[in-house]
CSV table of C-alpha atoms in Angstrom, one decimal:
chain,number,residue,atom,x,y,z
A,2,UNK,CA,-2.3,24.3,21.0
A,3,UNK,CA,0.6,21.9,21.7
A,4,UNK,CA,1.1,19.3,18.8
A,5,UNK,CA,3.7,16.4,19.8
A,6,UNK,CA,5.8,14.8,16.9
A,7,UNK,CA,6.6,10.7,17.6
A,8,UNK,CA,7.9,9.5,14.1
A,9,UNK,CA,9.9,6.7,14.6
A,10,UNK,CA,13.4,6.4,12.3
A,11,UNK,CA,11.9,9.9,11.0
A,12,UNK,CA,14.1,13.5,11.0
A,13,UNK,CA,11.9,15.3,13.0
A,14,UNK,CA,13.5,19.0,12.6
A,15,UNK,CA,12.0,19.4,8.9
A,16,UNK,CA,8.7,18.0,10.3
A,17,UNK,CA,8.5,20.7,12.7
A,18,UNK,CA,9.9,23.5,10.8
A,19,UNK,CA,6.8,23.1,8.0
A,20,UNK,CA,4.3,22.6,10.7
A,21,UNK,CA,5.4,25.1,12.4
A,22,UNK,CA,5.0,27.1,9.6
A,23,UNK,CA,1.5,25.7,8.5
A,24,UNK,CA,0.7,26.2,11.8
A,25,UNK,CA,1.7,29.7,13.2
A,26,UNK,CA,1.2,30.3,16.9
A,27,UNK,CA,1.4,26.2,17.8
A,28,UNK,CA,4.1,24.5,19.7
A,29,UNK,CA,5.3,21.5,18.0
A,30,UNK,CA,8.0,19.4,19.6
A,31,UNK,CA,9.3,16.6,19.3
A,32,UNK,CA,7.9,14.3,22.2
A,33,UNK,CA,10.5,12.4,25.0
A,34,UNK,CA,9.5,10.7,27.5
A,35,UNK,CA,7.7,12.9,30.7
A,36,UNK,CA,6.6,15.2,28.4
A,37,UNK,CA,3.6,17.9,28.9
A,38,UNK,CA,0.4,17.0,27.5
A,39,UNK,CA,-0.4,17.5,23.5
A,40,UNK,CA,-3.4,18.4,22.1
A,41,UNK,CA,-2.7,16.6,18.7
A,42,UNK,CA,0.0,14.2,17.7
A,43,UNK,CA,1.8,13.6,14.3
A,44,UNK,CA,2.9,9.8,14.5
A,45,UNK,CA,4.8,7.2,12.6
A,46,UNK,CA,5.3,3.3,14.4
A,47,UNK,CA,5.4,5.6,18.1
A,48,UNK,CA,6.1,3.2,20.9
A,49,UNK,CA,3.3,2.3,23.6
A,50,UNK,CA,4.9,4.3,26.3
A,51,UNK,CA,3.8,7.4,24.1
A,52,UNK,CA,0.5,6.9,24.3
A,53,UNK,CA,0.1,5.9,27.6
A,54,UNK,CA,1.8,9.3,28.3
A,55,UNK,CA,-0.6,11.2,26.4
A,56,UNK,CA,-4.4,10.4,27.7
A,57,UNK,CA,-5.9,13.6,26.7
A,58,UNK,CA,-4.7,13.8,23.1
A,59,UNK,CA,-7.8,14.7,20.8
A,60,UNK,CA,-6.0,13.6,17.6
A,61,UNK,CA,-3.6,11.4,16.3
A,62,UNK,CA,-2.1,11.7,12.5
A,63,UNK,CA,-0.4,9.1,10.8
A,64,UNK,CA,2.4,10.3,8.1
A,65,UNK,CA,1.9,7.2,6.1
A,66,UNK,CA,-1.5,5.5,5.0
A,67,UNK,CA,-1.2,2.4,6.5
A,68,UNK,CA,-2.2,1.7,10.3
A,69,UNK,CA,-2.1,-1.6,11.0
A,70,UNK,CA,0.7,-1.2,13.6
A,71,UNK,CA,-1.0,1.7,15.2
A,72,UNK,CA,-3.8,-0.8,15.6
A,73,UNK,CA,-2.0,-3.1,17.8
A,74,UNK,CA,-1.4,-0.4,20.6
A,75,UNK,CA,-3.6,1.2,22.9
A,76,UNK,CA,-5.2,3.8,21.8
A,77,UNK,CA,-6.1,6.5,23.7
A,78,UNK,CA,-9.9,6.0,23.6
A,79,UNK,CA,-11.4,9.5,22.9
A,80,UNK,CA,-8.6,10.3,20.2
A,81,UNK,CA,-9.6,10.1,16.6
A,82,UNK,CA,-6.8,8.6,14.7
A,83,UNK,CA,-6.1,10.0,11.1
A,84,UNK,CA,-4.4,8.6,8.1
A,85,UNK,CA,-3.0,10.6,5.2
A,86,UNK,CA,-5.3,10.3,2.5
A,87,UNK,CA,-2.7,10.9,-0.5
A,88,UNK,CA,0.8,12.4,0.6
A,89,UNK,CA,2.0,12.3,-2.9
A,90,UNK,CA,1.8,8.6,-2.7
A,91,UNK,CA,-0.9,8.2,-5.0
A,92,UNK,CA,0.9,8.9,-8.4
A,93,UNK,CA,3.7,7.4,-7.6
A,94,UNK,CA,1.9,4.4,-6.9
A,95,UNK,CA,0.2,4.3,-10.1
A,96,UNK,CA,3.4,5.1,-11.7
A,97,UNK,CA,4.9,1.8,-10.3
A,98,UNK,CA,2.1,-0.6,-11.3
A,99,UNK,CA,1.5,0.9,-14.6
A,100,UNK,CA,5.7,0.1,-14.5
A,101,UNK,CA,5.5,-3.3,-13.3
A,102,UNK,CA,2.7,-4.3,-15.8
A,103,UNK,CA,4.3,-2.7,-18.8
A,104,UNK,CA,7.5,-4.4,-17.9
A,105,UNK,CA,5.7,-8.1,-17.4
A,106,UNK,CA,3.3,-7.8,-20.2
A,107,UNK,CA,5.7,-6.5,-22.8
A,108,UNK,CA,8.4,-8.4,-21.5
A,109,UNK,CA,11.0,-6.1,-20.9
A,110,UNK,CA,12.8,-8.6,-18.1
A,111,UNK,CA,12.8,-11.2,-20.8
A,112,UNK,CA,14.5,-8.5,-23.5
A,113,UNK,CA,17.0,-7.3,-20.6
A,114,UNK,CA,18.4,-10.7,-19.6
A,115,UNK,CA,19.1,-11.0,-23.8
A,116,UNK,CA,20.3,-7.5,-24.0
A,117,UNK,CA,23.3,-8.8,-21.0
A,118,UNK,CA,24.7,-11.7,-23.5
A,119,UNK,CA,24.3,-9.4,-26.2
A,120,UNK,CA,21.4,-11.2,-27.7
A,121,UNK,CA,18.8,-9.1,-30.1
A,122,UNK,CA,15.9,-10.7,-28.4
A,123,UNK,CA,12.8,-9.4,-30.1
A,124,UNK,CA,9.5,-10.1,-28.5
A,125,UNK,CA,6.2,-10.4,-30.6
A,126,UNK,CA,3.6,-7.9,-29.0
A,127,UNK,CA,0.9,-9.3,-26.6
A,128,UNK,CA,-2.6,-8.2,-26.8
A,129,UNK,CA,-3.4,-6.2,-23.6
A,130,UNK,CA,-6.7,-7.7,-23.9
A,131,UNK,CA,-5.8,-10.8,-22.6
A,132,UNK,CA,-4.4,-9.3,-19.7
A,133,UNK,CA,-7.1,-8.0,-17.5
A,134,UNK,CA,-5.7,-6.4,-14.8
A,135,UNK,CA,-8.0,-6.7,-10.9
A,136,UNK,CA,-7.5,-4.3,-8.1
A,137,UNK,CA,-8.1,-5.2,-5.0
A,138,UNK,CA,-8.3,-2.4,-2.8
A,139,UNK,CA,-10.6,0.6,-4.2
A,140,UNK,CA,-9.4,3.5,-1.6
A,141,UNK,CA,-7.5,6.5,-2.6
A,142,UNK,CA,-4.7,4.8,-3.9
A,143,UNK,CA,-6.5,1.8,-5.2
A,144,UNK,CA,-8.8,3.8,-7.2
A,145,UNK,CA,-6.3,6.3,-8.7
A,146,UNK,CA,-4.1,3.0,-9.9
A,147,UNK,CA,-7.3,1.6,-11.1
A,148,UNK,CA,-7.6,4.6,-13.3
A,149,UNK,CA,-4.2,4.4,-14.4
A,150,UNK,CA,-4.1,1.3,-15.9
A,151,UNK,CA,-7.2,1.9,-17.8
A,152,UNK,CA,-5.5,4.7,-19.6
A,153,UNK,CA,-3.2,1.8,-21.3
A,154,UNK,CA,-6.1,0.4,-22.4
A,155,UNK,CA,-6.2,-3.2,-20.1
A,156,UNK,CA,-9.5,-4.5,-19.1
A,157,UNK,CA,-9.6,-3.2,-15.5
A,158,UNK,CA,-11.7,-4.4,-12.5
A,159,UNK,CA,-11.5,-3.6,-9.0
A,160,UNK,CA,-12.6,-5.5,-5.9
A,161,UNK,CA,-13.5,-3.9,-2.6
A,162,UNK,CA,-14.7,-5.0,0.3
A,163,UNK,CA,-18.1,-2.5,-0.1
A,164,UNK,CA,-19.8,-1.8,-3.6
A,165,UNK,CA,-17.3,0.9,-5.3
A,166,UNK,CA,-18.3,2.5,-8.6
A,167,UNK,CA,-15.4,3.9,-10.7
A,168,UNK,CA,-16.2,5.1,-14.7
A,169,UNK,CA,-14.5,2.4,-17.1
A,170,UNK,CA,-13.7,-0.2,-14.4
A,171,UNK,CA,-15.9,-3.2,-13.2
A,172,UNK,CA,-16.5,-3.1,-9.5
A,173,UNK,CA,-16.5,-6.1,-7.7
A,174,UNK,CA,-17.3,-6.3,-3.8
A,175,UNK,CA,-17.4,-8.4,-0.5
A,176,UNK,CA,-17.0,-12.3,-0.2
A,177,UNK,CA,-19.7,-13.0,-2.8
A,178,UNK,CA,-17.8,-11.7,-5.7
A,179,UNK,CA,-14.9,-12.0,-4.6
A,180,UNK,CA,-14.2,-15.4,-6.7
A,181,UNK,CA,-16.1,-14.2,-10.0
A,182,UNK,CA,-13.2,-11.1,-9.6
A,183,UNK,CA,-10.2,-13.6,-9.0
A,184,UNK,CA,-11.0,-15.9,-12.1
A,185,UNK,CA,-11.5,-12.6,-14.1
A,186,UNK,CA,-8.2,-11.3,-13.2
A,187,UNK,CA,-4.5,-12.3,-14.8
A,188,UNK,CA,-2.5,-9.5,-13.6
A,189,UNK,CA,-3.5,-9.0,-9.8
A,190,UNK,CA,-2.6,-5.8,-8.1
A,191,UNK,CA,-2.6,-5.7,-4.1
A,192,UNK,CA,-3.5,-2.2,-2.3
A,193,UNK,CA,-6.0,-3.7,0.1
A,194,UNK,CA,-5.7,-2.5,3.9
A,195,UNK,CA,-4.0,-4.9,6.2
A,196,UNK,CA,-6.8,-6.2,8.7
A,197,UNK,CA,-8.0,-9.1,10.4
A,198,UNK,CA,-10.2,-10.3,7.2
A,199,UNK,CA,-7.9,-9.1,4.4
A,200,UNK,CA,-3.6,-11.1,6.1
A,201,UNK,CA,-3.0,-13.9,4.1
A,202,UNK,CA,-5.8,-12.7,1.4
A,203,UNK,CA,-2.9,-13.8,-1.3
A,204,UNK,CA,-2.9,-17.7,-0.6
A,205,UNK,CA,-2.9,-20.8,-2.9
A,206,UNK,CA,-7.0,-20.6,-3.3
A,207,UNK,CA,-6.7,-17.2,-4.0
A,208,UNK,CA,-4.1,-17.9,-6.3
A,209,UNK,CA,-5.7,-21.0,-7.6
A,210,UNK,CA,-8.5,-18.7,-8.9
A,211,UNK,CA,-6.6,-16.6,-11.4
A,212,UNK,CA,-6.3,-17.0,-14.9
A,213,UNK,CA,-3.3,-19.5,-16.0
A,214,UNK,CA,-0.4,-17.6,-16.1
A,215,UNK,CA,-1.3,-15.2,-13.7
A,216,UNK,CA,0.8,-12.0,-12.6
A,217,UNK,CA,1.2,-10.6,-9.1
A,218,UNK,CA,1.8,-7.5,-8.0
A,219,UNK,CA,2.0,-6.6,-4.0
A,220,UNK,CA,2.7,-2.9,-3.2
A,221,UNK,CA,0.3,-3.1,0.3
A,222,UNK,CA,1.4,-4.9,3.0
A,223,UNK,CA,3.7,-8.4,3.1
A,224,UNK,CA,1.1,-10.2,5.1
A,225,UNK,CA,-1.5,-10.0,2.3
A,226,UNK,CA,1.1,-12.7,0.8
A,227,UNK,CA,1.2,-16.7,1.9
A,228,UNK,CA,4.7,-16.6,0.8
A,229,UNK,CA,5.0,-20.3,0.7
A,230,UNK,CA,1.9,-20.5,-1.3
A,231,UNK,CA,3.2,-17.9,-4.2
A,232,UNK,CA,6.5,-20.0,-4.5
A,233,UNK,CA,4.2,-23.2,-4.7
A,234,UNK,CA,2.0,-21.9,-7.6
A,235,UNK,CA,5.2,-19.8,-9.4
A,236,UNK,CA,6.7,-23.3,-9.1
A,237,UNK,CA,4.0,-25.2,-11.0
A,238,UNK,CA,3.2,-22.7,-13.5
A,239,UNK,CA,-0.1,-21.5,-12.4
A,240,UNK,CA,1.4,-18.2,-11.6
A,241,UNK,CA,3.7,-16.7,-14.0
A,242,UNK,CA,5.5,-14.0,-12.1
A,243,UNK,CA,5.3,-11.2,-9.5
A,244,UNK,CA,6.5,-7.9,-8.3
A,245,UNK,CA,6.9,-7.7,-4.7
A,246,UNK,CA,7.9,-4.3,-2.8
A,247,UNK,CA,6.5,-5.2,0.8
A,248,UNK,CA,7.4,-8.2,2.7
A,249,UNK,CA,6.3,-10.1,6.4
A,250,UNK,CA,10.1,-8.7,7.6
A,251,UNK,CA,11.8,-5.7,6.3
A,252,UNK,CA,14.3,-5.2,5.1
A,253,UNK,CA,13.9,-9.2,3.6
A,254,UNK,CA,16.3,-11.4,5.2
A,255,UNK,CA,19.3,-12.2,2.5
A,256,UNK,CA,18.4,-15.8,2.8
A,257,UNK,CA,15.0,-15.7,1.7
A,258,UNK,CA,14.1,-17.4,-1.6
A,259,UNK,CA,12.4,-14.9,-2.9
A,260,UNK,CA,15.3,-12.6,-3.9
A,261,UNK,CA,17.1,-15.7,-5.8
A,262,UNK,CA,13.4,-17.0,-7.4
A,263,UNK,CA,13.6,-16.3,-11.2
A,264,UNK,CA,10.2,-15.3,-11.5
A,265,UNK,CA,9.9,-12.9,-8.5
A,266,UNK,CA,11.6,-9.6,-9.1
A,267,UNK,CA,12.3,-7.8,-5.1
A,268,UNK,CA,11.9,-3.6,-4.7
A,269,UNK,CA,12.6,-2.3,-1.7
A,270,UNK,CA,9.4,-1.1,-0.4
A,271,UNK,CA,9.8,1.7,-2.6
A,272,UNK,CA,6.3,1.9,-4.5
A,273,UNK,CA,5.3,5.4,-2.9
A,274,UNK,CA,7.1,7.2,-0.4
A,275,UNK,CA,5.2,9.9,2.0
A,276,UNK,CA,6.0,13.5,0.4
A,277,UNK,CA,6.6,15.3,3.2
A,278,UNK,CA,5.3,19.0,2.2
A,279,UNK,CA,2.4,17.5,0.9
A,280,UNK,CA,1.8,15.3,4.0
A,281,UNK,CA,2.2,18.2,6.5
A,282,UNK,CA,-0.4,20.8,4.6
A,283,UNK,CA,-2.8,17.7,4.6
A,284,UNK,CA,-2.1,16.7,8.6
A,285,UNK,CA,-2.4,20.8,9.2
A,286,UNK,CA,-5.6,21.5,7.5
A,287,UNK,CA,-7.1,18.3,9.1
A,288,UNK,CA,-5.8,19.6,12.9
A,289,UNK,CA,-7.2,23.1,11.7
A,290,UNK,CA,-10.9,21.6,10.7
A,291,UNK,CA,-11.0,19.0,13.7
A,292,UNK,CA,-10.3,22.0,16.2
A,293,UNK,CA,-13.1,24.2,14.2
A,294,UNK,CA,-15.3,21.0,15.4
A,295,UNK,CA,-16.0,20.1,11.2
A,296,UNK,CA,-15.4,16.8,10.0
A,297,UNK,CA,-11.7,15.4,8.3
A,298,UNK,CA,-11.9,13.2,5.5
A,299,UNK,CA,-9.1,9.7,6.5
A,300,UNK,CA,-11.0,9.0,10.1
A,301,UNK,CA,-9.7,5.2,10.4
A,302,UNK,CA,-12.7,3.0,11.6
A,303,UNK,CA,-11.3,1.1,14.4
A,304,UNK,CA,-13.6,-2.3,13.9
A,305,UNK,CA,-13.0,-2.5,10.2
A,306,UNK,CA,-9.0,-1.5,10.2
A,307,UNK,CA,-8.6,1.4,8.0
């Protein structure tokens, strides 16, 4: 079995030293151009010319859980493409949120700006109640932030673009309920997909729909976010703040206002990072069960996106 690794701005000798180990008796290499045929491929943003070399490949495995650029290439057509379901990414997602809430709700910005001209700023508690916190995006990571946050004890509801049911959180789905979920929501938290249906999701109707002094939180994809429409309603009031990590450019051009906007506070698309070890016993037991001819959980459906 001949596995070919096409990770762009990736190390690839770790990569192939743990699958190599995962999977004993394959050959894994790192793919150049003119390359012999692979079997399986272990991807990250590859470049067309890739996949145009390699008809026959029966598998492709993304390292990360978003494929909206693997979408815009052509694929080869009998290949299954695979996204990691987890990767470690989950908890540290959760762990970010959970942060960014805390740090709005409590204010902790407002306390920190004192705490620099030595100003003992204390802040009267807020009642978590009146803070429901909406999720859009029930997947793996979605669901597990979901979770998270109801822990804290915030009203939690989740929207998704099918019926989801998760224990302790009000499930919301598809077009029809998407409104009745917006003007529940005052902290909105953004792990949707990036698809056809769901760029530019985060625009001034959507916005116009949340609670007065709404919070935002984008840790999915920059396009979800109108960016002009966010400054408009952070401008007027409507919104109170946001916690952006992913942006339409990366890294964020230095003369973009949303690094010197008050109420917007810029991470660089550091939310969850793909653990390697657990990514590559994930991607190997997956290769493992697809050559054994049994199902892998993280198939991507090519019509809907993800």
């Amino acid at each position: 079995m001949r596995i070919a690794f096409c990770c762009t701005n990736t190390k690839a000798a770790p990569w192939i030293a743990g699958l190599s180990a995962a999977l004993p008796g394959a050959d894994i290499h790192e793919w150049q151009p003119g390359a012999p045929q692979a079997d399986h491929a272990v991807v990250w943003a590859p470049p067309q010319q890739f996949l145009d070399e390699q008809p026959q490949i029966k598998g492709i495995f993304n390292i990360g859980a978003g494929v909206d650029a693997l979408l815009k290439l052509r694929l080869p057509p009998q290949a299954v493409l695979v996204r990691i379901d987890d990767g470690g990414m989950a908890v540290q997602m959760a762990e970010f949120v959970c942060h960014a809430i805390t740090r709005h709700v409590r204010e902790l910005d407002v306390i920190e700006i004192a705490a620099r001209r030595s100003e003992w700023a204390f802040r009267k508690p807020r009642r978590r109640e009146e803070f429901p916190v909406g999720v859009m995006g029930l997947g793996v990571l979605g669901s597990l932030v979901a979770n998270a946050v109801k822990q804290f004890d915030y009203p939690v509801m989740g929207w998704s673009r099918t019926p989801r049911e998760l224990p302790g959180v009000q499930c919301f789905a598809g077009e029809d309920q998407f409104d009745n979920f917006l003007q529940a929501t005052r902290i909105l938290v953004c792990l949707l997909p990036l698809t056809s249906e769901t760029r530019d999701i985060i625009n001034a109707r959507t916005l116009s729909k949340l609670m007065p002094g709404a919070y935002v939180i984008n840790v999915a994809r920059g396009a979800h976010v109108v960016d002009e429409d966010l400054i408009a309603a952070l401008d007027s009031g409507h919104v109170a703040g946001a916690a952006l990590d992913v942006f339409r450019t990366e890294p964020l051009p230095a003369e973009h206002p949303f690094w010197h906007h008050p109420k917007i506070t810029v991470t660089p698309h550091t939310s969850a990072r793909t653990l390697r070890d657990e990514s590559i016993a994930q991607i190997a037991g997956k290769i493992q069960a697809l050559e054994r001819g049994e199902p892998v959980a993280g198939v991507v459906d090519l019509q809907r996106g993800y």
